[in-house]
Tab-separated table of C-alpha atoms and ligand atoms in Angstrom:
chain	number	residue	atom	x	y	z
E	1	UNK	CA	-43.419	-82.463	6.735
E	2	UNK	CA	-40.647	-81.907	9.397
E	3	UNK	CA	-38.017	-81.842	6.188
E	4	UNK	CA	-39.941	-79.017	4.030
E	5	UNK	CA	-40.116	-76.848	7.911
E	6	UNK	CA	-36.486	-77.533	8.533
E	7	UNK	CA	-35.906	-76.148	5.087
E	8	UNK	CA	-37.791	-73.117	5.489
E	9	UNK	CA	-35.793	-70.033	5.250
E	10	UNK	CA	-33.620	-72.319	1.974
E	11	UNK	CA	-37.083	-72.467	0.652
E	12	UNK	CA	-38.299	-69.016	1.136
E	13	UNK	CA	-35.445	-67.378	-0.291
E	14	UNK	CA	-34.351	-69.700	-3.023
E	15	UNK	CA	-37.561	-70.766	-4.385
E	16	UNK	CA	-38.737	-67.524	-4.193
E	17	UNK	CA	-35.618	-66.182	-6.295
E	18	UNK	CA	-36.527	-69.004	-8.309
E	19	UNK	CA	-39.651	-68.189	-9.073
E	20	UNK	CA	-38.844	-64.264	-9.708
E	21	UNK	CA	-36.501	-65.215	-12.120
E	22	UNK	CA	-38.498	-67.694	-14.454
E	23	UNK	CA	-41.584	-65.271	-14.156
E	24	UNK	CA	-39.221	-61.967	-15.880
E	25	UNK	CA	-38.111	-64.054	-18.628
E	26	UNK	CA	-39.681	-64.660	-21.868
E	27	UNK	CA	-37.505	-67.357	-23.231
E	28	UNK	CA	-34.688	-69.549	-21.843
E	29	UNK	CA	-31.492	-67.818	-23.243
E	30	UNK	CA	-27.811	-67.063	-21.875
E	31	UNK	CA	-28.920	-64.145	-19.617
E	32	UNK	CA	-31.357	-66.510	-17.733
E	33	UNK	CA	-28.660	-69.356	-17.355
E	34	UNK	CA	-26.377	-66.692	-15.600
E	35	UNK	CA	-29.208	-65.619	-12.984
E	36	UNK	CA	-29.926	-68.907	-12.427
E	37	UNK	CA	-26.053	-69.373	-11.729
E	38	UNK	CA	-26.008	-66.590	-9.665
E	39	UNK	CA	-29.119	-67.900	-7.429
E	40	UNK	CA	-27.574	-71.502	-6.491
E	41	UNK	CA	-24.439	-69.793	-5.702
E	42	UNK	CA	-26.310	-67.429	-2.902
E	43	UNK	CA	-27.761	-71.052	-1.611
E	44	UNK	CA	-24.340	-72.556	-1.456
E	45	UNK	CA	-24.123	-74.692	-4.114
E	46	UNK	CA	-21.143	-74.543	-4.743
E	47	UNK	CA	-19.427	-73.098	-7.813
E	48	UNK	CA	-18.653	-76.599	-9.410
E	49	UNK	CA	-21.775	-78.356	-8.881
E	50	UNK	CA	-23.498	-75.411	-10.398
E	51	UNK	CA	-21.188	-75.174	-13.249
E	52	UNK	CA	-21.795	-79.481	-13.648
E	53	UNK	CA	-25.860	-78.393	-12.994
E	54	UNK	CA	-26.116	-75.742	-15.267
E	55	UNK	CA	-24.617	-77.415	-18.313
E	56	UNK	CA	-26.550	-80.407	-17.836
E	57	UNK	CA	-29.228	-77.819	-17.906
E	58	UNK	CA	-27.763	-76.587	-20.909
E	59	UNK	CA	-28.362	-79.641	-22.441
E	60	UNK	CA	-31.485	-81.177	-21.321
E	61	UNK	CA	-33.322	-77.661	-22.440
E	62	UNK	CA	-31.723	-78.663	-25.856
E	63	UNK	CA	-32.475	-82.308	-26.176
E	64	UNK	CA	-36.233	-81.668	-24.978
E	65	UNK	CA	-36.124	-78.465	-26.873
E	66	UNK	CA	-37.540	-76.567	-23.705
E	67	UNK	CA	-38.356	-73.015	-24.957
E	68	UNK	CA	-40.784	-71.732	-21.458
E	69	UNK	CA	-38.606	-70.986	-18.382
E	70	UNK	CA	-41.319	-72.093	-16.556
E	71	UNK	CA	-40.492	-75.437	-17.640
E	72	UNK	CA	-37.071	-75.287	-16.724
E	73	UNK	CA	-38.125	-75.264	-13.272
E	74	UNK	CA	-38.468	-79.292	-12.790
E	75	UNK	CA	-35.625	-79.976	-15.128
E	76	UNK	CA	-33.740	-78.353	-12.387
E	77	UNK	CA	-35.402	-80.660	-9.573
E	78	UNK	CA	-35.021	-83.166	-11.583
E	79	UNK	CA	-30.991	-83.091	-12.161
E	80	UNK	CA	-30.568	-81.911	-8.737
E	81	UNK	CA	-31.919	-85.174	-7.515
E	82	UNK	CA	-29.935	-86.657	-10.076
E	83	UNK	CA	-26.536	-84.918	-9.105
E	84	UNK	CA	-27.501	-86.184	-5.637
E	85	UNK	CA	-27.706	-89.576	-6.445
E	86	UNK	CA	-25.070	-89.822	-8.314
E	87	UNK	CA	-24.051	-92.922	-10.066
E	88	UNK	CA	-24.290	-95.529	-6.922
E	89	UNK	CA	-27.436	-94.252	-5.823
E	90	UNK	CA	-25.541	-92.557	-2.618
E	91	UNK	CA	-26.595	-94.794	-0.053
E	92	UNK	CA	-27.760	-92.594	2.814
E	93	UNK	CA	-28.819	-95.776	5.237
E	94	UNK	CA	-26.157	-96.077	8.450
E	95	UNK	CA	-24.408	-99.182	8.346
E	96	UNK	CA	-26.320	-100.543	11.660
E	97	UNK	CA	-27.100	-104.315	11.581
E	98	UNK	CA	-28.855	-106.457	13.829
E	99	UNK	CA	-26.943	-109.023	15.331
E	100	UNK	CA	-23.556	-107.367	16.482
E	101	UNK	CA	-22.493	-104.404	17.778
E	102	UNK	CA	-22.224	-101.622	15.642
E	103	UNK	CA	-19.716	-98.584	16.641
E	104	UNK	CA	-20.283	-95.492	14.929
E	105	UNK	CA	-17.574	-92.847	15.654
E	106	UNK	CA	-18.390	-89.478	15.011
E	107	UNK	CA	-15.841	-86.252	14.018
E	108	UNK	CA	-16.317	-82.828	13.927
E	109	UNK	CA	-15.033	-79.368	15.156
E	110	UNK	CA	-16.109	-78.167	18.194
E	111	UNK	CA	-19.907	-76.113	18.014
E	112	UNK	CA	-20.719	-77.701	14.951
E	113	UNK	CA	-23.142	-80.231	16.601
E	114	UNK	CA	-21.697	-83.000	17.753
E	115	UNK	CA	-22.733	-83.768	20.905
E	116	UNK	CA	-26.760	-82.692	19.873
E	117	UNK	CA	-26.498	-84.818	16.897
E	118	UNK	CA	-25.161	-87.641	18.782
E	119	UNK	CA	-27.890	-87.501	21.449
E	120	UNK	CA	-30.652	-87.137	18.993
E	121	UNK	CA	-29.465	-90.108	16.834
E	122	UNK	CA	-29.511	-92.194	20.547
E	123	UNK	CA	-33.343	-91.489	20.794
E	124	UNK	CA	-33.953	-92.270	17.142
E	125	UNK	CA	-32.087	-95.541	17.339
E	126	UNK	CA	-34.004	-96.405	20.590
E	127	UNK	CA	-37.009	-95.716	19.476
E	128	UNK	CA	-36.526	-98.372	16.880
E	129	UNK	CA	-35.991	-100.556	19.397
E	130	UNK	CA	-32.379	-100.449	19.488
E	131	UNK	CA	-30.130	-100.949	22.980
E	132	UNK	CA	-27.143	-97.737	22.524
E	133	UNK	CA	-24.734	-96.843	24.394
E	134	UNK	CA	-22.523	-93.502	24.778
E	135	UNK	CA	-18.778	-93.423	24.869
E	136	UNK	CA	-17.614	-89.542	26.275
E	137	UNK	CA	-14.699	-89.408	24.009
E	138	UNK	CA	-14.061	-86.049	24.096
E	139	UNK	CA	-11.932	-85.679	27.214
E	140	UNK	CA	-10.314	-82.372	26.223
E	141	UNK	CA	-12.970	-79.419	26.058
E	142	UNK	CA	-14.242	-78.817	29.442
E	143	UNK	CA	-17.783	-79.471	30.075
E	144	UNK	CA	-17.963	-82.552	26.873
E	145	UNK	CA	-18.077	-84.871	29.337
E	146	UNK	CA	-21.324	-83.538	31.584
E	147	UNK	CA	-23.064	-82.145	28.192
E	148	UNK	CA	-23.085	-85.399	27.022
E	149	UNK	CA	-24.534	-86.891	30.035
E	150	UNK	CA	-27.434	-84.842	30.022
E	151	UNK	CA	-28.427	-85.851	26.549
E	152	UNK	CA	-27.485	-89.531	28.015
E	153	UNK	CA	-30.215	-88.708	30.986
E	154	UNK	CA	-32.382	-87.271	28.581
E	155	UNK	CA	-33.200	-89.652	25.873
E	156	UNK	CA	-32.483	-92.755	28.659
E	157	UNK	CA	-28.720	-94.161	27.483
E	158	UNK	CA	-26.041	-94.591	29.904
E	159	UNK	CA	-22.298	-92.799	28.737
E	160	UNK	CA	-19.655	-94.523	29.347
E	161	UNK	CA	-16.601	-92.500	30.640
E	162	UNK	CA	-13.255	-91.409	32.629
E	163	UNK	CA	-11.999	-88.217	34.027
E	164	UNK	CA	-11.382	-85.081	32.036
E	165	UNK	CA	-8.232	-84.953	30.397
E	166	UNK	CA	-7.793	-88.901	29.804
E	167	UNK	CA	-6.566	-91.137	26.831
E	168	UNK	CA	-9.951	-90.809	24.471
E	169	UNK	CA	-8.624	-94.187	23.171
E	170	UNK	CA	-9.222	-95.587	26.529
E	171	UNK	CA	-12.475	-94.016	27.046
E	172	UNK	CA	-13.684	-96.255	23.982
E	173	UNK	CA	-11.778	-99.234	24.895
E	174	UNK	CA	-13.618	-99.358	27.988
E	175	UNK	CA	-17.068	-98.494	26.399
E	176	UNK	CA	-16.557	-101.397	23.887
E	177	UNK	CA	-16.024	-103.715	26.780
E	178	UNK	CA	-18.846	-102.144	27.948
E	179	UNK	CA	-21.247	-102.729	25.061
E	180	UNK	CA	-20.076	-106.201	24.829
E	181	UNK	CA	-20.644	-107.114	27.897
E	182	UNK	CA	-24.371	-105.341	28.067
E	183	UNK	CA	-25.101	-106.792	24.496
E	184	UNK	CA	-25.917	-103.391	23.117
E	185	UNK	CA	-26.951	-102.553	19.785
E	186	UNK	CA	-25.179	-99.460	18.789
E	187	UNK	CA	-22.339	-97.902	20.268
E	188	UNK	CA	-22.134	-94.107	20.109
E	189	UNK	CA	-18.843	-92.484	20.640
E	190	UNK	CA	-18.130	-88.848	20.516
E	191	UNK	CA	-14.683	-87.272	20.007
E	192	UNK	CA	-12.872	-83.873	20.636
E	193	UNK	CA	-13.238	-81.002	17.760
E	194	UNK	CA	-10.776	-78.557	18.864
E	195	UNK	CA	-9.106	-77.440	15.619
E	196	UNK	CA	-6.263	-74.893	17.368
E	197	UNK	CA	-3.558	-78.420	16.864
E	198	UNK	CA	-4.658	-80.491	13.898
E	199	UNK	CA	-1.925	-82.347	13.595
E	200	UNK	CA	-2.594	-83.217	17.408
E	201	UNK	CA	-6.109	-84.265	17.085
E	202	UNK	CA	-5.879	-85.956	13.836
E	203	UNK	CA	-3.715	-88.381	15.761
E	204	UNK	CA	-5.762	-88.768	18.474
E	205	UNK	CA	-8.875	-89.778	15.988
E	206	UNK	CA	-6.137	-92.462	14.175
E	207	UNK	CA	-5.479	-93.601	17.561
E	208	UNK	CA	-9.379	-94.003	18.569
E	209	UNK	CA	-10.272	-95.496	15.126
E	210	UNK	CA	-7.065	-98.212	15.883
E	211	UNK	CA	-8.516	-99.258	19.086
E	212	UNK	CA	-11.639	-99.988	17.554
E	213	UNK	CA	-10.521	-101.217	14.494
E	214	UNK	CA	-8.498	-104.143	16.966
E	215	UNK	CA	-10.999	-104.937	18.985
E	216	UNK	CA	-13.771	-105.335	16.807
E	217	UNK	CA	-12.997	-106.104	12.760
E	218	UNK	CA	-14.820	-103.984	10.566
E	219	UNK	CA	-15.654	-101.079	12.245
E	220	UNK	CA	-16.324	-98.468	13.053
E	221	UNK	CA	-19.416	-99.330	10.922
E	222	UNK	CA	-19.440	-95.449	10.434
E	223	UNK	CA	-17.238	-92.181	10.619
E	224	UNK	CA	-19.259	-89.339	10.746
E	225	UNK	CA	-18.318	-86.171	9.914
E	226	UNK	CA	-20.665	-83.434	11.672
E	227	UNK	CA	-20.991	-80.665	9.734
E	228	UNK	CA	-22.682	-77.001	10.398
E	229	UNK	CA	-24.799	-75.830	7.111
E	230	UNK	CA	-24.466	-72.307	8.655
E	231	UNK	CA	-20.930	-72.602	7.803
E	232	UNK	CA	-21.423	-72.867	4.324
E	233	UNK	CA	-17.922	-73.397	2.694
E	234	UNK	CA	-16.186	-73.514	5.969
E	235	UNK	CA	-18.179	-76.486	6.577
E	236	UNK	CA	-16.652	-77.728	3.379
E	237	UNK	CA	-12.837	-76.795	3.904
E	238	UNK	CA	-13.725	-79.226	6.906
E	239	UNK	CA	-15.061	-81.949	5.050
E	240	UNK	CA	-11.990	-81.675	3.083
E	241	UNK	CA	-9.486	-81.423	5.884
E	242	UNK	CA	-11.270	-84.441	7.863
E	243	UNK	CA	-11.720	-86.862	4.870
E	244	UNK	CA	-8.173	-86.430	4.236
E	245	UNK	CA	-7.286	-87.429	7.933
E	246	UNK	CA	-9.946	-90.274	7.938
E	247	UNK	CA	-11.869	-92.446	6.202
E	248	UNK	CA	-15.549	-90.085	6.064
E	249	UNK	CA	-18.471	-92.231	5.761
E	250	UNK	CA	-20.717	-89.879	5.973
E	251	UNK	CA	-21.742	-86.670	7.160
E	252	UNK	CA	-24.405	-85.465	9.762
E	253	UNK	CA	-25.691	-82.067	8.392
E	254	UNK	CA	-26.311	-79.911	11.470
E	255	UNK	CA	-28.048	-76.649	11.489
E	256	UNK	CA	-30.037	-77.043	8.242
E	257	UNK	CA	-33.116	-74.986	9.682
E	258	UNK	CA	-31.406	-72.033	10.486
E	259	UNK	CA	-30.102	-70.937	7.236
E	260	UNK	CA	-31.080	-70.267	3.591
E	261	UNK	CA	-27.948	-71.893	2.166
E	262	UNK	CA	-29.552	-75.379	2.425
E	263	UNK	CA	-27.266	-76.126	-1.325
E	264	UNK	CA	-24.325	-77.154	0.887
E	265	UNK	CA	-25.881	-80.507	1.058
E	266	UNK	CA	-25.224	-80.800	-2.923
E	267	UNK	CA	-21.878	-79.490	-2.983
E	268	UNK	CA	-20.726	-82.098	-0.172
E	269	UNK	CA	-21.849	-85.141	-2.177
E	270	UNK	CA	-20.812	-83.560	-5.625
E	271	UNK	CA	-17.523	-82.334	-4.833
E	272	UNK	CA	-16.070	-84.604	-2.285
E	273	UNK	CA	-18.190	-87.739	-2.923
E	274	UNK	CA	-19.556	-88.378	0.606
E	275	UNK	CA	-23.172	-88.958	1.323
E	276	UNK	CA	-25.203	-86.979	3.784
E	277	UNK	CA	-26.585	-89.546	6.062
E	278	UNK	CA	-28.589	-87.149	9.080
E	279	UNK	CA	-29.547	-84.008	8.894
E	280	UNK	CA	-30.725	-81.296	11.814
E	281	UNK	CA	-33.617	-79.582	11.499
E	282	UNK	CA	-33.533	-78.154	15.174
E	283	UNK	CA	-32.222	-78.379	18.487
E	284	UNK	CA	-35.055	-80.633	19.972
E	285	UNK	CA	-34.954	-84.087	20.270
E	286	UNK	CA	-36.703	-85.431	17.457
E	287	UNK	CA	-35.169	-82.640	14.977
E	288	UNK	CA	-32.993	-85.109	13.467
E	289	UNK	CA	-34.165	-87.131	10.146
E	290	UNK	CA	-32.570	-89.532	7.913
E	291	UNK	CA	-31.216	-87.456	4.668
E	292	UNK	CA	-33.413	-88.051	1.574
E	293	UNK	CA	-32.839	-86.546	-2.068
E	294	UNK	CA	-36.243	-86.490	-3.386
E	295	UNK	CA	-37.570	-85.499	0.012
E	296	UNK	CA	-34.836	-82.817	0.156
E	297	UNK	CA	-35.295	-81.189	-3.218
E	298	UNK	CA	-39.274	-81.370	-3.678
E	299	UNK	CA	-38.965	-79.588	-0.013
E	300	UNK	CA	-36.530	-77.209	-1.525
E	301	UNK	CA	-39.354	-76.516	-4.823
E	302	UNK	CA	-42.466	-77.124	-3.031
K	1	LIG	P1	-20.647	-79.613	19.738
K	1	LIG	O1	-19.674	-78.649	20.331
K	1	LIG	O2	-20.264	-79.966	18.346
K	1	LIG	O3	-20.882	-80.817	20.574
K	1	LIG	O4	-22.021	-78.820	19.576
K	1	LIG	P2	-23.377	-78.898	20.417
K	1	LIG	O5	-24.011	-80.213	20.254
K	1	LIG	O6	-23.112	-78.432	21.792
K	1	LIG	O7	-24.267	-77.828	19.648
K	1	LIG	C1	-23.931	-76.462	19.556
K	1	LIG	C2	-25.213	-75.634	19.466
K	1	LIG	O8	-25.883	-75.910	18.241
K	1	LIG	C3	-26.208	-75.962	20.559
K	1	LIG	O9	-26.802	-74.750	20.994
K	1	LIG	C4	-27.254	-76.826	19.863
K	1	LIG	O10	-28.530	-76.732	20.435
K	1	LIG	C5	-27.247	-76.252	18.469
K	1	LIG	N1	-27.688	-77.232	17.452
K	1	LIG	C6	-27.220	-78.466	17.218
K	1	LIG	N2	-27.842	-79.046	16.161
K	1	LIG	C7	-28.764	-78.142	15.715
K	1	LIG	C8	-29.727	-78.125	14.626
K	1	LIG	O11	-29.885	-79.067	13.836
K	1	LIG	N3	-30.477	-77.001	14.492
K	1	LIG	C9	-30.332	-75.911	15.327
K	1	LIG	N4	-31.095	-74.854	15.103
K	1	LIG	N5	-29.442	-75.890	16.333
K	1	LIG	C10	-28.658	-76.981	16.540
């Protein structure tokens, strides 16, 4: 339920387009292929997922010799769970196992998120029982460090961190030795997003990952990109410019409820092969749900 509210204004304006457009046409011809281009574009598609969709399109109406445009409605469902999924299924599970301690890093530009993502996925994780702890990694803009702890006070997890202005690398070795010693679950550990000198903070996140990379093989068990869907394809020159930096895992998908452009979510996993793991649906607490396809696209057509 909370995935077809979050989706609401996507849904209102795409599905209604939607709908418009297979109620004015007779039959399913060239003319009604480029209006139905021209709709997934205004949603954010992306123009190379809907050029991949709409062929597929092209085809399936052939093969099943679909003549109603009414009935090219699911088809479309249909292949955009399909695009979704992909070939290995796009795992959208976080790599958290019981039994160690799992360190999930997560990147992002500053605004998109970060810190409300990171606090909502705490009070998910401990509501499954999970022990988590927060590392205040990003030491640079002012006011990360307090922000953070009120999430920390708020959902119950204790943050881990040093004075303004210090070594983020150091702010996560010591929250590592931190979870050890506690025996905690899951290990939360923000980063700074300031974009003005990339070059600058790309090698402060290679310097972060090393640290944890030595001290505990195998992780970070996740590097997640935060992403704002309001940002449309800003949000995917980022994706871009961050997965080139760093190895992406996946991508938290901020912001979903507050725009109609809800087809960023397929153009991530189509064009740059990285799964959306979270998405937000709001700035509350709870707001934050585990991405599903199905879920996602019947909300989308429902
Ligand atoms: P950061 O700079 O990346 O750490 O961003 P913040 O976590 O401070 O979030 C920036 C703003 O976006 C805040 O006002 C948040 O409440 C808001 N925000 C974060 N996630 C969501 C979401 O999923 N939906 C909505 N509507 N607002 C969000």
């Amino acid at each position: 339920a909370k995935f077809k509210e979050g989706l609401e204004k996507t849904r209102s304006s795409f599905t209604e387009s939607l709908n418009e457009l297979v109620s004015r046409y007779r039959k399913v011809d060239e003319e009604f292929f480029e209006e139905l281009e021209e709709i997934l574009i205004t949603a954010d598609v992306g123009v190379q997922t809907v050029m991949d969709l709409i062929d597929e399109l092209k085809m399936e109406v052939k093969r099943r010799n679909i003549q109603e445009p009414k009935e090219v409605r699911a088809a479309i469902s249909e292949k955009l769970v399909e695009i979704y999924q992909g070939e290995d299924g796009a795992p959208t599970d976080l790599n958290i196992e019981d039994g160690r301690l799992n360190i999930v890093l997560f990147v992002g530009v500053n605004g998109v998120g970060k810190t409300t993502t990171i606090g909502k996925l705490a009070h998910r994780l401990k509501e499954e029982g999970k022990s988590v702890l927060l590392a205040a990694g990003d030491t640079f803009r002012a006011g990360a460090i307090e922000q953070l702890e009120v999430w920390g006070d708020r959902v119950g997890v204790d943050v881990i961190k040093q004075s303004a202005g210090s070594d983020p690398a150091a702010v996560v070795y010591d929250a590592i030795q931190a979870a050890r010693s506690r025996k905690v679950d899951v290990l939360l550990c923000d980063t700074a997003g300031r974009l003005q000198n990339k070059m600058n903070l790309m090698k402060e996140l290679e310097k972060v990952k090393r640290v944890i990379e030595r001290e505990i093989p195998g992780a970070p068990h996740e590097v997640l990109l935060v992403l704002d869907a309001t940002t449309g394809q800003n949000a995917m020159s980022q994706a871009r410019q961050f997965s080139e930096a760093t190895n992406v895992t996946g991508i938290a998908l901020t912001k979903l409820d507050g725009t109609a452009k809800g087809g960023i979510v397929l153009a991530i996993r189509n064009e740059l092969n990285i799964p959306v793991k979270l998405v937000g649906l709001g700035e509350k607490m709870d707001d934050l749900e585990k991405f599903d396809a199905e879920k996602y696209v019947y909300g989308l057509f429902a």
